């Protein structure tokens, strides 16, 4: 097949872009950023690089649009023709392009959100808390709706699972580019010098190009803590109180800001970063203490700066805004403990009593950060008490807008984050606990592992004493299979502190992961609540209990369809048990970023939960690329939190619970048929003799271990002879890189074929939220897959039978999903999502072709007994990073 002329190439690209129906402003951004990258490539000093990138780009677009074997073969031949060095450069160029396209798409989202200016969409109650409140009040009345709003809780937990392929330096460069893109928009609106803005973007894109895209070594747990702190500093610290403010503004109308808010802080942020030691030997008790210290420093610095800033602006004269008696008493107490600073502040602000107090409070927060015992606060409750004295004094003096303005947002920040910022959670495997207890019961000197396990409990006690009880105390037990697994935690805590001493307060959380464990969960819970220490903790917390459900391992255990159905049934059973037992249940969802690990849109998933499984409380893990995608930009973070909180509020509405209950009953026979058929189909693949080695052949699974993603090892043992040896993240990541995405869909086609009734399944898609969520997630997973690329990966293996099984199931699943959703192609009912996938697909194909050539070269060298070529390894890892950027997910 001949190469298109320049005119034909321009026409081809133009038609491809037009077919995607990209919004005009976003199209302009993509073209501008792409042109600037092209200029950087031409100026790079590598002769012919720009032309080679264009050749492969045009070829993959033609292969994508023509869908002919000849066009695909031509694109593959171009990728094969490059030298390794040139292929390396081309892979870097396509990866940089994806970063720029992702940035343009994010910028378009932010642009739309700002144009809406936070106004709720009254047509869709799931878009904001304010709209959800109106809908809920129409069903249960204003008072009940307000009670539920004020009891609302959204609890994201950031994890350090290795799923962020970008270096932090690259992420930082992209954030700088985001600011420059905003400046460029402003220059267009204001008639300013557009060329200056473009020059600065060109400089930053050149920096991005010259920044090494791969980490030289794996990050340490402390590095991972600091990466998460960047999200807090840049967005969360200010974004969360802005969400509260937006909701209060909508609900109170013109009176907002002049009277006490009706909204109570409903976000709590948790973290496993530095606390999750399950399978990660690098997370020690010392690391856990260091993680808490870093988080505390960040939040205290934020509170100190905010308090000081508000204090400097609170220039209210005593004549117009007289202090209350309580404020005067507070000043006297503060001045007595910090005489020199009080005298200086009083001299600079002689008749501004509220200003003086806040400036002294800022000094006390600074002293808390510096561990100055003479001035430091003992806990955040004492700071809150002082701030409320200021607020009450302002209200009494008639300065309500100052009381409920920025000062209120500071109060919300203290209530949300305390002095700890994130509620650090510890996780350990039940088998480790059992081994250590057996060793301790046998007597003798404890081993190094036993000493480390005991040190963790001592660290928890230390953190609770230093930063408050919310700082640490949740302890998750991986692979909980019996009540004894949970009781073991309390036994270990007693061993750690010694006889006669009081162990730290512990909320022991079972994590049910496998299919069998999910089914056994209600029985285990019914037993453990009678354990003396567990029961005592329940009584102390008002019978609150958290239960964690693992999406990743259950999906790897029985396949995505059976796992989703099993998770629903487990939640329904646990929720029913909690209702009967008078337990205030919070289900903790261990959802990964990828669809094969329970990922996907959170708000639609929340609305599909069983009755009483949410009840105004929702907790989930957020990890890797998902953290930065959802919380990296302030506008997007506020939108995400608002939408999730709206879904939490609506999930327990009578109409939503009725819909889920009736749908589950109506379609129970369909669910049973799908469960059995999908599981049998999944087992026919993963339990086939030799499947695990074949999986390693047809995906870059082994090579992914070379990528410096996170501190945690990718596997549980030294080799992968079965799926049990492999963690869920590389299982999903490897299938994603191979453009098969098997972990997100395999078995669904057979399940739907077994049901066989197209009209019934179409009705289920409309009436059954769980089924709709499953189908929509699979549609997304399949849309990001590619048959032609997948076949080339499958050809790397020596099992035609297994390869045929995969391709047959992929075709069957795609056919049924399109039929069920009533369209003619995948994501036909979600045009914005479809556009985003289609826009990237040919460019991802280019990187996949480069990855395939590197993979073949490495495998051929291994077969010859030769050492791996470092340049080919680097090319492979570059392509992995690029594909992850293009597909916008890893594991």
Tab-separated table of N, CA and C in Angstrom, residues 740-837:
chain	number	residue	atom	x	y	z
A	740	UNK	N	-6.016	-5.755	25.179
A	740	UNK	CA	-7.055	-6.785	25.270
A	740	UNK	C	-8.027	-6.449	26.388
A	741	UNK	N	-7.526	-5.897	27.483
A	741	UNK	CA	-8.369	-5.486	28.616
A	741	UNK	C	-9.224	-6.629	29.143
A	742	UNK	N	-8.705	-7.828	29.049
A	742	UNK	CA	-9.499	-9.017	29.374
A	742	UNK	C	-10.076	-8.987	30.776
A	743	UNK	N	-9.347	-8.422	31.719
A	743	UNK	CA	-9.794	-8.426	33.115
A	743	UNK	C	-11.099	-7.671	33.315
A	744	UNK	N	-11.458	-6.804	32.382
A	744	UNK	CA	-12.667	-6.007	32.542
A	744	UNK	C	-13.907	-6.580	31.905
A	745	UNK	N	-13.786	-7.627	31.060
A	745	UNK	CA	-14.977	-8.072	30.318
A	745	UNK	C	-15.102	-9.581	30.125
A	746	UNK	N	-14.038	-10.359	30.290
A	746	UNK	CA	-14.082	-11.755	29.859
A	746	UNK	C	-15.181	-12.534	30.581
A	747	UNK	N	-16.001	-13.196	29.810
A	747	UNK	CA	-17.108	-14.002	30.331
A	747	UNK	C	-18.462	-13.357	30.157
A	748	UNK	N	-18.507	-12.047	29.921
A	748	UNK	CA	-19.802	-11.369	29.785
A	748	UNK	C	-20.526	-11.795	28.520
A	749	UNK	N	-19.797	-11.923	27.418
A	749	UNK	CA	-20.447	-12.329	26.168
A	749	UNK	C	-21.150	-13.665	26.310
A	750	UNK	N	-20.455	-14.633	26.911
A	750	UNK	CA	-21.056	-15.957	27.133
A	750	UNK	C	-22.246	-15.858	28.081
A	751	UNK	N	-22.129	-15.014	29.102
A	751	UNK	CA	-23.234	-14.843	30.048
A	751	UNK	C	-24.471	-14.302	29.354
A	752	UNK	N	-24.303	-13.293	28.512
A	752	UNK	CA	-25.451	-12.710	27.802
A	752	UNK	C	-26.003	-13.683	26.761
A	753	UNK	N	-25.107	-14.416	26.117
A	753	UNK	CA	-25.545	-15.414	25.132
A	753	UNK	C	-26.365	-16.508	25.814
A	754	UNK	N	-25.984	-16.843	27.041
A	754	UNK	CA	-26.717	-17.872	27.784
A	754	UNK	C	-28.132	-17.404	28.100
A	755	UNK	N	-28.270	-16.141	28.495
A	755	UNK	CA	-29.617	-15.591	28.719
A	755	UNK	C	-30.367	-15.562	27.403
A	756	UNK	N	-29.730	-15.040	26.371
A	756	UNK	CA	-30.227	-15.165	25.011
A	756	UNK	C	-31.364	-14.262	24.587
A	757	UNK	N	-32.102	-13.704	25.506
A	757	UNK	CA	-33.275	-12.892	25.192
A	757	UNK	C	-32.858	-11.422	25.088
A	758	UNK	N	-32.691	-10.940	23.865
A	758	UNK	CA	-32.219	-9.580	23.647
A	758	UNK	C	-33.142	-8.524	24.225
A	759	UNK	N	-34.448	-8.711	24.052
A	759	UNK	CA	-35.401	-7.727	24.571
A	759	UNK	C	-35.375	-7.690	26.096
A	760	UNK	N	-35.263	-8.849	26.711
A	760	UNK	CA	-35.185	-8.909	28.174
A	760	UNK	C	-33.937	-8.174	28.669
A	761	UNK	N	-32.823	-8.391	28.000
A	761	UNK	CA	-31.577	-7.765	28.418
A	761	UNK	C	-31.604	-6.253	28.178
A	762	UNK	N	-32.271	-5.825	27.127
A	762	UNK	CA	-32.417	-4.378	26.892
A	762	UNK	C	-33.273	-3.731	27.980
A	763	UNK	N	-34.328	-4.447	28.409
A	763	UNK	CA	-35.133	-3.923	29.518
A	763	UNK	C	-34.314	-3.877	30.803
A	764	UNK	N	-33.504	-4.925	31.017
A	764	UNK	CA	-32.655	-4.956	32.215
A	764	UNK	C	-31.685	-3.777	32.208
A	765	UNK	N	-31.189	-3.427	31.052
A	765	UNK	CA	-30.259	-2.300	30.936
A	765	UNK	C	-30.925	-0.996	31.367
A	766	UNK	N	-32.209	-0.876	31.137
A	766	UNK	CA	-32.954	0.330	31.508
A	766	UNK	C	-33.377	0.283	32.977
A	767	UNK	N	-33.769	-0.901	33.467
A	767	UNK	CA	-34.421	-1.002	34.773
A	767	UNK	C	-33.505	-1.449	35.919
A	768	UNK	N	-32.391	-2.054	35.605
A	768	UNK	CA	-31.543	-2.692	36.630
A	768	UNK	C	-30.215	-1.940	36.726
A	769	UNK	N	-30.041	-1.058	37.705
A	769	UNK	CA	-28.838	-0.218	37.776
A	769	UNK	C	-27.529	-0.998	37.816
A	770	UNK	N	-27.485	-2.103	38.548
A	770	UNK	CA	-26.257	-2.886	38.623
A	770	UNK	C	-25.861	-3.395	37.243
A	771	UNK	N	-26.823	-3.889	36.505
A	771	UNK	CA	-26.571	-4.423	35.167
A	771	UNK	C	-26.122	-3.312	34.219
A	772	UNK	N	-26.773	-2.164	34.317
A	772	UNK	CA	-26.401	-1.037	33.456
A	772	UNK	C	-24.965	-0.591	33.730
A	773	UNK	N	-24.597	-0.506	35.006
A	773	UNK	CA	-23.235	-0.118	35.356
A	773	UNK	C	-22.230	-1.114	34.816
A	774	UNK	N	-22.527	-2.402	34.943
A	774	UNK	CA	-21.647	-3.451	34.426
A	774	UNK	C	-21.478	-3.325	32.915
A	775	UNK	N	-22.581	-3.173	32.201
A	775	UNK	CA	-22.528	-3.079	30.739
A	775	UNK	C	-21.763	-1.832	30.304
A	776	UNK	N	-22.020	-0.701	30.949
A	776	UNK	CA	-21.334	0.543	30.574
A	776	UNK	C	-19.832	0.451	30.818
A	777	UNK	N	-19.442	-0.186	31.922
A	777	UNK	CA	-18.018	-0.335	32.207
A	777	UNK	C	-17.347	-1.267	31.200
A	778	UNK	N	-18.039	-2.327	30.827
A	778	UNK	CA	-17.481	-3.244	29.829
A	778	UNK	C	-17.384	-2.550	28.469
A	779	UNK	N	-18.364	-1.737	28.130
A	779	UNK	CA	-18.316	-1.001	26.866
A	779	UNK	C	-17.070	-0.121	26.812
A	780	UNK	N	-16.779	0.546	27.901
A	780	UNK	CA	-15.579	1.375	27.966
A	780	UNK	C	-14.322	0.525	27.833
A	781	UNK	N	-14.293	-0.603	28.541
A	781	UNK	CA	-13.127	-1.478	28.504
A	781	UNK	C	-12.878	-1.998	27.095
A	782	UNK	N	-13.938	-2.420	26.412
A	782	UNK	CA	-13.799	-2.941	25.054
A	782	UNK	C	-13.450	-1.837	24.058
A	783	UNK	N	-13.956	-0.636	24.287
A	783	UNK	CA	-13.656	0.475	23.379
A	783	UNK	C	-12.174	0.813	23.404
A	784	UNK	N	-11.525	0.592	24.533
A	784	UNK	CA	-10.096	0.864	24.633
A	784	UNK	C	-9.247	-0.313	24.157
A	785	UNK	N	-9.880	-1.454	23.926
A	785	UNK	CA	-9.176	-2.612	23.377
A	785	UNK	C	-9.099	-2.476	21.856
A	786	UNK	N	-8.281	-3.320	21.222
A	786	UNK	CA	-8.158	-3.280	19.763
A	786	UNK	C	-7.891	-4.694	19.259
A	787	UNK	N	-8.797	-5.196	18.416
A	787	UNK	CA	-8.698	-6.574	17.932
A	787	UNK	C	-7.376	-6.850	17.229
A	788	UNK	N	-6.975	-5.934	16.345
A	788	UNK	CA	-5.795	-6.194	15.515
A	788	UNK	C	-4.526	-6.205	16.366
A	789	UNK	N	-4.399	-5.218	17.242
A	789	UNK	CA	-3.230	-5.192	18.124
A	789	UNK	C	-3.251	-6.418	19.035
A	790	UNK	N	-4.435	-6.744	19.559
A	790	UNK	CA	-4.559	-7.886	20.471
A	790	UNK	C	-4.077	-9.173	19.811
A	791	UNK	N	-4.424	-9.367	18.536
A	791	UNK	CA	-4.021	-10.599	17.842
A	791	UNK	C	-2.501	-10.709	17.757
A	792	UNK	N	-1.826	-9.591	17.564
A	792	UNK	CA	-0.369	-9.621	17.488
A	792	UNK	C	0.236	-10.012	18.833
A	793	UNK	N	-0.357	-9.541	19.939
A	793	UNK	CA	0.127	-9.965	21.260
A	793	UNK	C	-0.149	-11.451	21.483
A	794	UNK	N	-1.341	-11.882	21.114
A	794	UNK	CA	-1.691	-13.293	21.312
A	794	UNK	C	-0.797	-14.203	20.475
A	795	UNK	N	-0.300	-13.704	19.336
A	795	UNK	CA	0.603	-14.496	18.498
A	795	UNK	C	1.964	-14.714	19.152
A	796	UNK	N	2.255	-13.955	20.214
A	796	UNK	CA	3.520	-14.155	20.928
A	796	UNK	C	3.515	-15.463	21.708
A	797	UNK	N	2.337	-16.022	21.952
A	797	UNK	CA	2.220	-17.255	22.724
A	797	UNK	C	2.203	-18.482	21.843
A	798	UNK	N	2.197	-19.645	22.477
A	798	UNK	CA	2.233	-20.908	21.752
A	798	UNK	C	0.968	-21.730	21.976
A	799	UNK	N	-0.113	-21.028	22.349
A	799	UNK	CA	-1.366	-21.731	22.613
A	799	UNK	C	-2.476	-21.129	21.758
A	800	UNK	N	-2.631	-21.668	20.557
A	800	UNK	CA	-3.673	-21.160	19.662
A	800	UNK	C	-5.061	-21.360	20.251
A	801	UNK	N	-5.224	-22.425	21.052
A	801	UNK	CA	-6.542	-22.686	21.634
A	801	UNK	C	-6.948	-21.584	22.604
A	802	UNK	N	-6.005	-21.145	23.445
A	802	UNK	CA	-6.325	-20.079	24.397
A	802	UNK	C	-6.504	-18.742	23.678
A	803	UNK	N	-5.680	-18.490	22.671
A	803	UNK	CA	-5.820	-17.249	21.911
A	803	UNK	C	-7.182	-17.184	21.226
A	804	UNK	N	-7.622	-18.304	20.675
A	804	UNK	CA	-8.926	-18.334	20.016
A	804	UNK	C	-10.055	-18.122	21.012
A	805	UNK	N	-9.891	-18.682	22.196
A	805	UNK	CA	-10.891	-18.501	23.253
A	805	UNK	C	-11.043	-17.017	23.585
A	806	UNK	N	-9.933	-16.319	23.667
A	806	UNK	CA	-9.964	-14.891	23.993
A	806	UNK	C	-10.620	-14.094	22.869
A	807	UNK	N	-10.212	-14.315	21.635
A	807	UNK	CA	-10.761	-13.526	20.525
A	807	UNK	C	-12.237	-13.832	20.294
A	808	UNK	N	-12.626	-15.095	20.465
A	808	UNK	CA	-14.048	-15.443	20.306
A	808	UNK	C	-14.894	-14.734	21.367
A	809	UNK	N	-14.419	-14.758	22.606
A	809	UNK	CA	-15.187	-14.137	23.687
A	809	UNK	C	-15.227	-12.611	23.522
A	810	UNK	N	-14.131	-12.037	23.016
A	810	UNK	CA	-14.111	-10.595	22.787
A	810	UNK	C	-15.159	-10.205	21.737
A	811	UNK	N	-15.204	-10.954	20.641
A	811	UNK	CA	-16.175	-10.656	19.580
A	811	UNK	C	-17.608	-10.850	20.073
A	812	UNK	N	-17.822	-11.925	20.833
A	812	UNK	CA	-19.161	-12.203	21.350
A	812	UNK	C	-19.601	-11.116	22.332
A	813	UNK	N	-18.690	-10.714	23.198
A	813	UNK	CA	-19.020	-9.683	24.188
A	813	UNK	C	-19.318	-8.357	23.503
A	814	UNK	N	-18.488	-7.981	22.544
A	814	UNK	CA	-18.711	-6.719	21.840
A	814	UNK	C	-20.084	-6.729	21.153
A	815	UNK	N	-20.399	-7.814	20.489
A	815	UNK	CA	-21.681	-7.915	19.775
A	815	UNK	C	-22.862	-7.754	20.723
A	816	UNK	N	-22.805	-8.442	21.869
A	816	UNK	CA	-23.925	-8.376	22.806
A	816	UNK	C	-24.019	-7.011	23.498
A	817	UNK	N	-22.900	-6.417	23.822
A	817	UNK	CA	-22.947	-5.103	24.481
A	817	UNK	C	-23.565	-4.068	23.563
A	818	UNK	N	-23.190	-4.089	22.295
A	818	UNK	CA	-23.793	-3.153	21.331
A	818	UNK	C	-25.296	-3.412	21.210
A	819	UNK	N	-25.670	-4.663	21.186
A	819	UNK	CA	-27.102	-5.009	21.070
A	819	UNK	C	-27.880	-4.559	22.296
A	820	UNK	N	-27.317	-4.802	23.482
A	820	UNK	CA	-28.023	-4.461	24.723
A	820	UNK	C	-28.193	-2.951	24.867
A	821	UNK	N	-27.171	-2.194	24.475
A	821	UNK	CA	-27.250	-0.738	24.614
A	821	UNK	C	-28.027	-0.089	23.483
A	822	UNK	N	-28.410	-0.869	22.488
A	822	UNK	CA	-29.287	-0.356	21.436
A	822	UNK	C	-28.614	0.531	20.419
A	823	UNK	N	-27.308	0.387	20.243
A	823	UNK	CA	-26.609	1.219	19.276
A	823	UNK	C	-26.066	0.411	18.124
A	824	UNK	N	-25.141	1.018	17.413
A	824	UNK	CA	-24.491	0.344	16.294
A	824	UNK	C	-22.997	0.164	16.547
A	825	UNK	N	-22.489	0.794	17.596
A	825	UNK	CA	-21.085	0.656	17.948
A	825	UNK	C	-20.919	0.903	19.440
A	826	UNK	N	-19.779	0.518	19.965
A	826	UNK	CA	-19.510	0.695	21.394
A	826	UNK	C	-19.547	2.165	21.777
A	827	UNK	N	-20.129	2.450	22.930
A	827	UNK	CA	-20.247	3.811	23.489
A	827	UNK	C	-21.079	4.734	22.605
A	828	UNK	N	-21.911	4.148	21.751
A	828	UNK	CA	-22.776	4.973	20.899
A	828	UNK	C	-23.735	5.832	21.701
A	829	UNK	N	-24.070	5.381	22.921
A	829	UNK	CA	-24.977	6.155	23.786
A	829	UNK	C	-24.225	7.103	24.717
A	830	UNK	N	-22.903	7.162	24.582
A	830	UNK	CA	-22.080	8.077	25.398
A	830	UNK	C	-21.110	8.797	24.467
A	831	UNK	N	-21.602	9.760	23.700
A	831	UNK	CA	-20.786	10.368	22.645
A	831	UNK	C	-19.531	11.076	23.126
A	832	UNK	N	-19.592	11.713	24.291
A	832	UNK	CA	-18.410	12.426	24.778
A	832	UNK	C	-17.297	11.433	25.101
A	833	UNK	N	-17.671	10.347	25.761
A	833	UNK	CA	-16.704	9.304	26.100
A	833	UNK	C	-16.181	8.630	24.835
A	834	UNK	N	-17.085	8.365	23.913
A	834	UNK	CA	-16.690	7.727	22.659
A	834	UNK	C	-15.687	8.600	21.901
A	835	UNK	N	-15.946	9.899	21.883
A	835	UNK	CA	-15.054	10.826	21.197
A	835	UNK	C	-13.659	10.793	21.805
A	836	UNK	N	-13.604	10.782	23.150
A	836	UNK	CA	-12.311	10.776	23.830
A	836	UNK	C	-11.514	9.523	23.497
A	837	UNK	N	-12.190	8.374	23.432
A	837	UNK	CA	-11.501	7.114	23.122
A	837	UNK	C	-11.045	7.101	21.665
